Amino acid sequence: MTENNQKTELKRSVKQRKKREIKWDKLDNTAHIFPVIAGESMSNVYRISVTLHEEVQQELLQEALERVLPWFEVFSVRIRYGVFWYYFETNQKPAPQVKKEYRYPCQFISPNRNRNYLFRVNYYRNRINLEVFHVLTDGMGGITFLRELTYQYLRLAHPKLQKQLGDGLCSDTSLNREDSYLKNYRKSHRKGYKTERAFQVTGEKLPPMELGVMHGYMSVSELKKACNRYDASINEYLVSCFLWSIYQECLHGAPGKRPISSCVPVNLRPYFDSITMKNFFVIVSAVFHPTKESYDFSEVVQIVSQSLRSQINREHLENLFAYNVSNEKNFMLRAVPLFLKNLAIRHVYRTSALANTTTVTNIGNIKVRKEYQDYIKCFSSFLSMSEGQNIKGTICSYQDTLVFTISSSLADTSVQRGVFRRLAEDGVVVQIETNGVYGE
């Protein structure tokens, strides 16, 4: 055996020893809710995808996953049920099996299947899909894992990349597992979230387990020109398009008794200097209450922008998660058995879930190392449905291509069409792609 082979075998044996070590870890503050409310009808699973310029080879993607997974302890776990809390435990089973996509996306990931892992990887033609149970991490954590999985896959598919770049993780990839909610907690007793009931988008549902997905591909530079006309950010503008479409298509431009409100998740890492791989976000709400006879689109953009800007500041964001952390740290609540906690969590969730019409989340602009850029066409992402929210939007961009994806459990597509029609009216050329559920 050559010296290089001996070193390789030594590295493998070290990894295997590490794999056999059983560790346990707490759920982060936000993660506590997900195992309580998740099930077949509300999976709390999101998908992030990367589209390559070449067909995906299943065996190489499986090998890439097996190589990358041991590095990421956040993903290498199973969930357990304690007396007082859920907790994570090292998963000693082999990596989950990579499969060609064969069913509708974002279905429930059972803790007792999928080799007990809480994520899945599949592919379709030239697209790699990562589906994650939100208990593990948020979109930023998912992007970090998918990016390294893609790098490893491309190195296997193109040995010249491996020769050029080696076979380790990128130097800027974080493996940090701190609970940044607890680390940045400052005592507060104010409840940050409102529970006023919002307008709900309803209608004929798609068959059970089906999820309709509609991607809108557009140029970032074109989109910025439209945003500039309204003095709005991309996030503010696209959230406005979504609420405007609901106002036009569901309320037909008439006044409404309830506000049209969108959850807007905010990544907290830049505000608190965090690099955690765990969940670290809060929800703010963009609220538009149509109380007068008619509004034009520019008015809605102004209302939405002011609503978001008033909330997205460090003091308010800190207050939002401080209330939740204070409940977790309360000694009396900590001593309550898990089954009673679950009853309380479900009640609170159902009360607060109806306070928003929809969710629009912005994953942001995804950057990759320049050596891999020519192999990657675009990224996209979307969310599963939740209580009271039958339609959601996700924003994701790479280089000059932004993908605004709308996922829905409703058969009607008028809201989606209204969003993309609004974009077209502002001069943004949109290319539409669906997953075939709508028969288009």
Tab-separated table of C-alpha atoms in Angstrom:
chain	number	residue	atom	x	y	z
A	1	MET	CA	0.000	0.000	0.000
A	2	THR	CA	1.427	3.391	-0.993
A	3	GLU	CA	1.877	6.241	1.481
A	4	ASN	CA	-0.994	8.184	-0.112
A	5	ASN	CA	-3.305	5.183	0.167
A	6	GLN	CA	-2.325	4.711	3.799
A	7	LYS	CA	-3.180	8.350	4.536
A	8	THR	CA	-6.526	7.957	2.776
A	9	GLU	CA	-7.371	4.842	4.784
A	10	LEU	CA	-6.312	6.566	7.992
A	11	LYS	CA	-8.633	9.494	7.263
A	12	ARG	CA	-11.489	7.070	6.555
A	13	SER	CA	-10.920	5.179	9.799
A	14	VAL	CA	-10.892	8.430	11.781
A	15	LYS	CA	-14.184	9.423	10.143
A	16	GLN	CA	-15.677	6.023	10.940
A	17	ARG	CA	-14.662	6.318	14.598
A	18	LYS	CA	-16.194	9.757	14.752
A	19	LYS	CA	-19.339	8.407	13.142
A	20	ARG	CA	-19.733	5.806	15.903
A	21	GLU	CA	-19.614	8.413	18.660
A	22	ILE	CA	-23.141	9.185	19.858
A	23	LYS	CA	-23.697	12.809	20.824
A	24	TRP	CA	-26.843	14.653	21.753
A	25	ASP	CA	-27.806	18.253	21.141
A	26	LYS	CA	-30.641	20.603	22.058
A	27	LEU	CA	-33.054	22.005	19.511
A	28	ASP	CA	-32.642	25.723	18.904
A	29	ASN	CA	-35.355	28.027	20.215
A	30	THR	CA	-37.342	28.207	16.955
A	31	ALA	CA	-37.010	24.480	16.239
A	32	HIS	CA	-39.105	23.463	19.263
A	33	ILE	CA	-42.350	24.189	17.427
A	34	PHE	CA	-41.729	22.114	14.282
A	35	PRO	CA	-41.896	18.517	15.606
A	36	VAL	CA	-45.067	19.456	17.498
A	37	ILE	CA	-47.057	20.763	14.522
A	38	ALA	CA	-45.575	18.710	11.659
A	39	GLY	CA	-47.452	15.863	9.987
A	40	GLU	CA	-48.631	14.534	6.644
A	41	SER	CA	-50.914	17.540	6.044
A	42	MET	CA	-48.397	20.175	7.192
A	43	SER	CA	-44.869	18.934	6.652
A	44	ASN	CA	-42.808	22.040	7.558
A	45	VAL	CA	-40.389	20.959	4.828
A	46	TYR	CA	-38.779	23.401	2.414
A	47	ARG	CA	-36.902	22.717	-0.813
A	48	ILE	CA	-33.790	24.384	-2.213
A	49	SER	CA	-32.634	23.323	-5.681
A	50	VAL	CA	-29.627	23.911	-7.900
A	51	THR	CA	-29.927	23.511	-11.663
A	52	LEU	CA	-26.760	22.489	-13.483
A	53	HIS	CA	-25.803	22.740	-17.150
A	54	GLU	CA	-25.539	18.936	-17.302
A	55	GLU	CA	-27.560	15.843	-16.439
A	56	VAL	CA	-27.193	14.628	-12.840
A	57	GLN	CA	-25.656	11.180	-12.353
A	58	GLN	CA	-27.347	9.391	-9.458
A	59	GLU	CA	-24.368	7.309	-8.331
A	60	LEU	CA	-22.071	10.337	-8.194
A	61	LEU	CA	-24.649	12.369	-6.275
A	62	GLN	CA	-24.963	9.510	-3.771
A	63	GLU	CA	-21.199	9.400	-3.338
A	64	ALA	CA	-21.074	13.178	-2.950
A	65	LEU	CA	-23.690	13.022	-0.188
A	66	GLU	CA	-21.825	10.243	1.621
A	67	ARG	CA	-18.634	12.290	1.538
A	68	VAL	CA	-20.150	15.607	2.607
A	69	LEU	CA	-22.638	14.509	5.282
A	70	PRO	CA	-20.059	13.536	7.976
A	71	TRP	CA	-18.815	17.126	8.032
A	72	PHE	CA	-22.258	18.540	8.881
A	73	GLU	CA	-23.323	17.498	12.369
A	74	VAL	CA	-26.464	19.645	12.063
A	75	PHE	CA	-27.702	17.285	9.321
A	76	SER	CA	-26.237	14.053	10.763
A	77	VAL	CA	-28.879	13.636	13.456
A	78	ARG	CA	-32.138	11.956	14.324
A	79	ILE	CA	-34.801	13.384	16.623
A	80	ARG	CA	-35.621	11.881	20.012
A	81	TYR	CA	-38.412	12.419	22.541
A	82	GLY	CA	-37.358	13.339	26.070
A	83	VAL	CA	-39.434	13.827	29.212
A	84	PHE	CA	-39.372	17.620	28.938
A	85	TRP	CA	-38.044	18.436	25.424
A	86	TYR	CA	-37.266	16.941	22.049
A	87	TYR	CA	-33.546	16.551	21.395
A	88	PHE	CA	-31.157	15.505	18.621
A	89	GLU	CA	-28.971	12.426	18.686
A	90	THR	CA	-26.165	11.444	16.299
A	91	ASN	CA	-27.565	9.290	13.493
A	92	GLN	CA	-25.272	6.299	12.989
A	93	LYS	CA	-27.031	4.997	9.903
A	94	PRO	CA	-25.652	5.408	6.346
A	95	ALA	CA	-26.549	8.555	4.426
A	96	PRO	CA	-30.118	8.597	3.069
A	97	GLN	CA	-30.585	7.119	-0.377
A	98	VAL	CA	-30.514	9.542	-3.293
A	99	LYS	CA	-33.445	8.911	-5.631
A	100	LYS	CA	-34.785	10.269	-8.860
A	101	GLU	CA	-37.716	12.532	-8.045
A	102	TYR	CA	-40.887	10.464	-8.229
A	103	ARG	CA	-43.490	12.187	-6.051
A	104	TYR	CA	-44.760	15.644	-5.214
A	105	PRO	CA	-42.308	17.894	-3.389
A	106	CYS	CA	-42.003	18.855	0.275
A	107	GLN	CA	-43.838	15.857	1.691
A	108	PHE	CA	-43.562	15.020	5.383
A	109	ILE	CA	-40.248	13.479	6.431
A	110	SER	CA	-41.137	10.837	8.995
A	111	PRO	CA	-38.589	10.519	11.832
A	112	ASN	CA	-38.885	6.725	11.531
A	113	ARG	CA	-38.186	6.487	7.787
A	114	ASN	CA	-35.498	7.797	5.466
A	115	ARG	CA	-32.913	6.063	7.703
A	116	ASN	CA	-34.070	8.442	10.463
A	117	TYR	CA	-32.598	11.489	8.697
A	118	LEU	CA	-34.610	14.706	8.625
A	119	PHE	CA	-33.675	15.744	5.090
A	120	ARG	CA	-33.740	14.118	1.658
A	121	VAL	CA	-31.807	14.559	-1.572
A	122	ASN	CA	-33.267	13.742	-4.978
A	123	TYR	CA	-32.736	14.839	-8.558
A	124	TYR	CA	-34.558	15.352	-11.836
A	125	ARG	CA	-32.641	15.690	-15.090
A	126	ASN	CA	-30.121	18.466	-14.392
A	127	ARG	CA	-31.598	19.601	-11.053
A	128	ILE	CA	-30.470	18.588	-7.548
A	129	ASN	CA	-33.129	19.002	-4.838
A	130	LEU	CA	-32.488	19.289	-1.108
A	131	GLU	CA	-35.594	19.007	1.089
A	132	VAL	CA	-35.168	19.882	4.758
A	133	PHE	CA	-37.407	19.510	7.794
A	134	HIS	CA	-37.263	23.003	9.316
A	135	VAL	CA	-36.365	21.580	12.734
A	136	LEU	CA	-32.766	21.197	11.483
A	137	THR	CA	-32.038	24.611	10.029
A	138	ASP	CA	-33.393	27.535	8.055
A	139	GLY	CA	-32.797	28.491	4.424
A	140	MET	CA	-29.280	29.789	5.029
A	141	GLY	CA	-28.236	26.512	6.630
A	142	GLY	CA	-29.837	24.617	3.747
A	143	ILE	CA	-27.969	26.707	1.178
A	144	THR	CA	-24.662	26.050	2.943
A	145	PHE	CA	-25.209	22.288	2.837
A	146	LEU	CA	-26.515	22.217	-0.756
A	147	ARG	CA	-23.629	24.348	-1.993
A	148	GLU	CA	-21.018	21.995	-0.521
A	149	LEU	CA	-22.929	18.960	-1.838
A	150	THR	CA	-22.927	20.524	-5.303
A	151	TYR	CA	-19.217	21.329	-5.137
A	152	GLN	CA	-18.451	17.731	-4.164
A	153	TYR	CA	-20.668	16.374	-6.931
A	154	LEU	CA	-18.991	18.557	-9.545
A	155	ARG	CA	-15.538	17.469	-8.363
A	156	LEU	CA	-16.564	13.835	-8.797
A	157	ALA	CA	-18.098	14.495	-12.215
A	158	HIS	CA	-15.106	16.584	-13.350
A	159	PRO	CA	-11.848	15.208	-11.897
A	160	LYS	CA	-9.956	18.265	-13.136
A	161	LEU	CA	-11.838	20.292	-10.496
A	162	GLN	CA	-10.784	17.883	-7.773
A	163	LYS	CA	-7.176	18.047	-8.933
A	164	GLN	CA	-7.338	21.827	-8.960
A	165	LEU	CA	-9.295	22.433	-5.740
A	166	GLY	CA	-8.715	19.403	-3.538
A	167	ASP	CA	-11.496	17.584	-1.686
A	168	GLY	CA	-12.242	19.549	1.473
A	169	LEU	CA	-14.870	22.069	2.464
A	170	CYS	CA	-14.539	25.698	1.441
A	171	SER	CA	-12.674	27.789	3.983
A	172	ASP	CA	-15.683	30.095	4.453
A	173	THR	CA	-18.183	27.279	5.087
A	174	SER	CA	-19.435	27.398	8.670
A	175	LEU	CA	-20.046	24.245	10.715
A	176	ASN	CA	-21.023	26.273	13.786
A	177	ARG	CA	-23.883	24.756	15.834
A	178	GLU	CA	-24.528	27.375	18.499
A	179	ASP	CA	-28.056	28.399	19.454
A	180	SER	CA	-27.713	32.048	18.487
A	181	TYR	CA	-31.112	32.836	20.000
A	182	LEU	CA	-29.825	31.956	23.457
A	183	LYS	CA	-26.440	33.568	22.892
A	184	ASN	CA	-28.000	36.908	21.914
A	185	TYR	CA	-30.901	36.817	24.356
A	186	ARG	CA	-31.646	39.954	26.355
A	187	LYS	CA	-34.410	39.841	28.930
A	188	SER	CA	-37.748	41.095	27.629
A	189	HIS	CA	-41.365	40.582	28.614
A	190	ARG	CA	-43.027	42.164	25.619
A	191	LYS	CA	-44.867	39.902	23.248
A	192	GLY	CA	-43.496	40.641	19.784
A	193	TYR	CA	-46.090	38.990	17.561
A	194	LYS	CA	-49.614	40.186	16.881
A	195	THR	CA	-52.490	37.741	16.545
A	196	GLU	CA	-55.124	39.797	14.683
A	197	ARG	CA	-56.749	37.496	12.146
A	198	ALA	CA	-55.838	38.193	8.504
A	199	PHE	CA	-57.624	37.564	5.204
A	200	GLN	CA	-57.286	33.929	4.048
A	201	VAL	CA	-56.906	32.799	0.429
A	202	THR	CA	-59.282	29.866	0.008
A	203	GLY	CA	-60.752	27.805	-2.819
A	204	GLU	CA	-60.820	24.350	-4.333
A	205	LYS	CA	-57.891	22.330	-3.025
A	206	LEU	CA	-55.586	20.149	-5.070
A	207	PRO	CA	-55.791	16.419	-4.236
A	208	PRO	CA	-54.110	15.429	-0.950
A	209	MET	CA	-50.269	15.367	-1.060
A	210	GLU	CA	-50.162	17.424	-4.271
A	211	LEU	CA	-48.362	20.753	-4.270
A	212	GLY	CA	-48.530	23.131	-7.204
A	213	VAL	CA	-45.284	24.936	-8.015
A	214	MET	CA	-44.870	27.846	-10.427
A	215	HIS	CA	-41.437	29.369	-11.077
A	216	GLY	CA	-41.030	32.839	-12.560
A	217	TYR	CA	-37.553	33.434	-14.020
A	218	MET	CA	-36.508	37.045	-14.545
A	219	SER	CA	-33.485	39.292	-14.932
A	220	VAL	CA	-32.201	40.893	-11.732
A	221	SER	CA	-31.118	44.013	-13.626
A	222	GLU	CA	-34.608	44.405	-15.188
A	223	LEU	CA	-36.236	43.852	-11.810
A	224	LYS	CA	-34.052	46.504	-10.143
A	225	LYS	CA	-35.207	49.078	-12.706
A	226	ALA	CA	-38.824	48.373	-11.772
A	227	CYS	CA	-38.018	48.562	-8.043
A	228	ASN	CA	-36.247	51.880	-8.463
A	229	ARG	CA	-39.382	53.447	-9.931
A	230	TYR	CA	-41.154	52.764	-6.630
A	231	ASP	CA	-38.153	53.495	-4.383
A	232	ALA	CA	-38.396	49.939	-3.062
A	233	SER	CA	-36.012	47.043	-2.494
A	234	ILE	CA	-36.467	43.807	-4.433
A	235	ASN	CA	-37.931	42.206	-1.320
A	236	GLU	CA	-40.397	45.052	-0.707
A	237	TYR	CA	-41.418	45.171	-4.356
A	238	LEU	CA	-42.071	41.422	-4.751
A	239	VAL	CA	-43.974	41.195	-1.454
A	240	SER	CA	-46.068	44.108	-2.736
A	241	CYS	CA	-46.730	42.292	-6.016
A	242	PHE	CA	-47.958	39.284	-4.052
A	243	LEU	CA	-50.290	41.248	-1.762
A	244	TRP	CA	-51.497	43.354	-4.704
A	245	SER	CA	-52.438	40.209	-6.623
A	246	ILE	CA	-54.384	38.839	-3.644
A	247	TYR	CA	-56.149	42.210	-3.323
A	248	GLN	CA	-57.051	42.232	-7.028
A	249	GLU	CA	-57.844	38.548	-7.599
A	250	CYS	CA	-59.528	37.657	-4.292
A	251	LEU	CA	-61.033	40.961	-3.130
A	252	HIS	CA	-61.442	42.327	-6.691
A	253	GLY	CA	-60.024	45.671	-5.585
A	254	ALA	CA	-62.729	46.219	-2.955
A	255	PRO	CA	-62.307	47.088	0.743
A	256	GLY	CA	-61.772	44.164	3.103
A	257	LYS	CA	-62.746	43.537	6.714
A	258	ARG	CA	-59.412	41.869	7.445
A	259	PRO	CA	-55.855	42.918	6.521
A	260	ILE	CA	-53.879	41.132	3.819
A	261	SER	CA	-50.692	40.185	5.609
A	262	SER	CA	-47.519	38.338	4.653
A	263	CYS	CA	-44.995	36.690	6.921
A	264	VAL	CA	-41.521	37.859	5.888
A	265	PRO	CA	-38.730	35.819	7.515
A	266	VAL	CA	-35.631	37.839	8.387
A	267	ASN	CA	-32.189	36.216	8.585
A	268	LEU	CA	-30.733	37.403	11.902
A	269	ARG	CA	-27.107	36.455	11.245
A	270	PRO	CA	-26.009	39.825	9.795
A	271	TYR	CA	-27.612	41.725	12.697
A	272	PHE	CA	-25.998	39.661	15.464
A	273	ASP	CA	-22.700	38.590	13.874
A	274	SER	CA	-23.682	34.915	13.811
A	275	ILE	CA	-22.416	32.097	11.578
A	276	THR	CA	-24.589	29.326	13.034
A	277	MET	CA	-25.857	26.489	10.862
A	278	LYS	CA	-28.964	26.178	13.028
A	279	ASN	CA	-32.165	28.183	12.671
A	280	PHE	CA	-31.626	31.870	13.319
A	281	PHE	CA	-34.459	33.975	11.924
A	282	VAL	CA	-37.610	35.786	13.011
A	283	ILE	CA	-40.830	36.667	11.254
A	284	VAL	CA	-42.008	40.210	10.576
A	285	SER	CA	-45.304	40.952	8.860
A	286	ALA	CA	-45.960	43.121	5.820
A	287	VAL	CA	-49.525	44.368	6.354
A	288	PHE	CA	-51.869	45.973	3.821
A	289	HIS	CA	-55.408	46.657	5.033
A	290	PRO	CA	-57.616	47.831	2.122
A	291	THR	CA	-60.047	50.075	3.947
A	292	LYS	CA	-60.915	52.595	1.206
A	293	GLU	CA	-62.644	52.057	-2.123
A	294	SER	CA	-59.565	51.624	-4.304
A	295	TYR	CA	-55.767	51.644	-4.253
A	296	ASP	CA	-53.248	51.786	-7.033
A	297	PHE	CA	-50.157	49.610	-7.008
A	298	SER	CA	-47.770	52.413	-6.004
A	299	GLU	CA	-49.814	52.983	-2.831
A	300	VAL	CA	-49.545	49.322	-1.913
A	301	VAL	CA	-45.766	49.373	-2.444
A	302	GLN	CA	-45.484	52.408	-0.186
A	303	ILE	CA	-47.614	50.799	2.551
A	304	VAL	CA	-45.693	47.513	2.409
A	305	SER	CA	-42.295	49.221	2.359
A	306	GLN	CA	-43.125	51.372	5.379
A	307	SER	CA	-44.504	48.346	7.212
A	308	LEU	CA	-41.310	46.342	6.693
A	309	ARG	CA	-38.859	49.183	7.286
A	310	SER	CA	-40.453	50.010	10.624
A	311	GLN	CA	-39.814	46.450	11.834
A	312	ILE	CA	-36.478	45.433	10.338
A	313	ASN	CA	-34.100	46.940	12.847
A	314	ARG	CA	-31.981	45.262	15.493
A	315	GLU	CA	-34.010	46.446	18.493
A	316	HIS	CA	-37.327	45.160	17.152
A	317	LEU	CA	-35.857	41.900	15.824
A	318	GLU	CA	-34.223	41.250	19.199
A	319	ASN	CA	-37.524	41.841	20.956
A	320	LEU	CA	-39.281	39.329	18.698
A	321	PHE	CA	-37.087	36.388	19.650
A	322	ALA	CA	-36.449	37.528	23.255
A	323	TYR	CA	-40.070	36.820	24.175
A	324	ASN	CA	-39.824	33.255	22.870
A	325	VAL	CA	-36.476	32.613	24.553
A	326	SER	CA	-37.801	33.937	27.875
A	327	ASN	CA	-40.495	31.248	27.771
A	328	GLU	CA	-37.899	28.558	27.116
A	329	LYS	CA	-35.765	29.786	30.038
A	330	ASN	CA	-38.708	30.008	32.446
A	331	PHE	CA	-38.035	27.415	35.152
A	332	MET	CA	-41.695	26.577	35.717
A	333	LEU	CA	-42.330	26.023	32.000
A	334	ARG	CA	-39.145	23.952	31.612
A	335	ALA	CA	-40.421	21.544	34.265
A	336	VAL	CA	-43.698	20.898	32.412
A	337	PRO	CA	-43.746	17.423	30.774
A	338	LEU	CA	-43.381	17.324	26.989
A	339	PHE	CA	-46.917	16.132	26.242
A	340	LEU	CA	-48.375	19.135	28.088
A	341	LYS	CA	-45.945	21.506	26.375
A	342	ASN	CA	-47.082	20.091	23.033
A	343	LEU	CA	-50.727	20.853	23.800
A	344	ALA	CA	-49.859	24.439	24.697
A	345	ILE	CA	-47.606	24.915	21.648
A	346	ARG	CA	-50.325	23.637	19.295
A	347	HIS	CA	-52.857	26.023	20.795
A	348	VAL	CA	-50.561	29.036	20.533
A	349	TYR	CA	-49.582	28.111	16.991
A	350	ARG	CA	-53.157	27.758	15.758
A	351	THR	CA	-54.035	31.116	17.277
A	352	SER	CA	-51.085	32.940	15.701
A	353	ALA	CA	-51.067	31.064	12.358
A	354	LEU	CA	-54.215	32.824	11.152
A	355	ALA	CA	-52.616	36.253	11.670
A	356	ASN	CA	-51.046	36.087	8.187
A	357	THR	CA	-52.442	35.504	4.711
A	358	THR	CA	-49.269	34.148	3.206
A	359	THR	CA	-45.481	33.965	3.503
A	360	VAL	CA	-42.908	35.479	1.166
A	361	THR	CA	-39.345	34.555	2.034
A	362	ASN	CA	-36.180	35.824	0.367
A	363	ILE	CA	-33.257	33.397	0.360
A	364	GLY	CA	-31.175	36.161	-1.206
A	365	ASN	CA	-28.431	36.147	-3.803
A	366	ILE	CA	-26.512	32.868	-3.713
A	367	LYS	CA	-22.827	33.077	-4.482
A	368	VAL	CA	-20.562	30.190	-5.454
A	369	ARG	CA	-16.818	29.917	-5.968
A	370	LYS	CA	-15.770	31.130	-9.400
A	371	GLU	CA	-14.347	27.715	-10.326
A	372	TYR	CA	-17.877	26.218	-10.184
A	373	GLN	CA	-19.877	29.070	-11.713
A	374	ASP	CA	-19.833	27.827	-15.308
A	375	TYR	CA	-21.395	24.509	-14.243
A	376	ILE	CA	-24.374	26.076	-12.436
A	377	LYS	CA	-27.379	27.580	-14.207
A	378	CYS	CA	-29.561	28.795	-11.311
A	379	PHE	CA	-30.917	28.171	-7.816
A	380	SER	CA	-34.551	28.079	-6.713
A	381	SER	CA	-36.505	27.405	-3.537
A	382	PHE	CA	-40.044	27.039	-2.228
A	383	LEU	CA	-42.047	26.257	0.890
A	384	SER	CA	-44.664	23.714	1.912
A	385	MET	CA	-48.078	24.873	3.113
A	386	SER	CA	-49.027	25.650	6.706
A	387	GLU	CA	-52.147	26.310	8.763
A	388	GLY	CA	-54.255	29.026	7.107
A	389	GLN	CA	-51.708	29.641	4.349
A	390	ASN	CA	-52.592	27.890	1.090
A	391	ILE	CA	-50.159	29.852	-1.080
A	392	LYS	CA	-46.596	31.095	-0.472
A	393	GLY	CA	-43.751	32.753	-2.355
A	394	THR	CA	-39.970	32.317	-2.264
A	395	ILE	CA	-37.315	34.568	-3.803
A	396	CYS	CA	-33.919	33.230	-4.817
A	397	SER	CA	-31.267	34.628	-7.164
A	398	TYR	CA	-27.965	33.611	-8.717
A	399	GLN	CA	-25.910	35.977	-10.868
A	400	ASP	CA	-28.463	37.880	-13.024
A	401	THR	CA	-31.287	35.325	-12.739
A	402	LEU	CA	-33.906	35.702	-10.022
A	403	VAL	CA	-36.498	32.979	-9.517
A	404	PHE	CA	-39.733	33.927	-7.776
A	405	THR	CA	-41.422	30.625	-6.951
A	406	ILE	CA	-45.030	30.374	-5.806
A	407	SER	CA	-46.155	27.124	-4.175
A	408	SER	CA	-49.818	26.431	-3.538
A	409	SER	CA	-52.266	23.753	-2.439
A	410	LEU	CA	-55.090	25.445	-4.396
A	411	ALA	CA	-56.277	24.425	-7.869
A	412	ASP	CA	-56.845	28.024	-8.976
A	413	THR	CA	-53.804	29.947	-10.273
A	414	SER	CA	-55.265	33.445	-10.486
A	415	VAL	CA	-53.043	34.845	-7.724
A	416	GLN	CA	-49.904	33.484	-9.409
A	417	ARG	CA	-50.967	34.913	-12.763
A	418	GLY	CA	-51.717	38.242	-11.092
A	419	VAL	CA	-48.208	38.425	-9.601
A	420	PHE	CA	-46.458	37.786	-12.906
A	421	ARG	CA	-48.872	40.051	-14.784
A	422	ARG	CA	-47.949	42.870	-12.406
A	423	LEU	CA	-44.262	42.273	-13.113
A	424	ALA	CA	-44.871	42.300	-16.855
A	425	GLU	CA	-46.758	45.608	-16.576
A	426	ASP	CA	-43.634	47.089	-14.976
A	427	GLY	CA	-41.470	45.908	-17.871
A	428	VAL	CA	-40.030	42.779	-16.294
A	429	VAL	CA	-39.931	39.847	-18.730
A	430	VAL	CA	-40.889	36.656	-16.878
A	431	GLN	CA	-40.446	33.089	-18.094
A	432	ILE	CA	-42.927	30.725	-16.407
A	433	GLU	CA	-42.333	27.078	-15.522
A	434	THR	CA	-44.614	24.754	-13.514
A	435	ASN	CA	-44.331	21.259	-12.088
A	436	GLY	CA	-47.267	20.013	-14.182
A	437	VAL	CA	-49.912	19.986	-11.461
A	438	TYR	CA	-51.982	22.634	-13.217
A	439	GLY	CA	-51.989	20.858	-16.588
A	440	GLU	CA	-50.339	23.824	-18.290
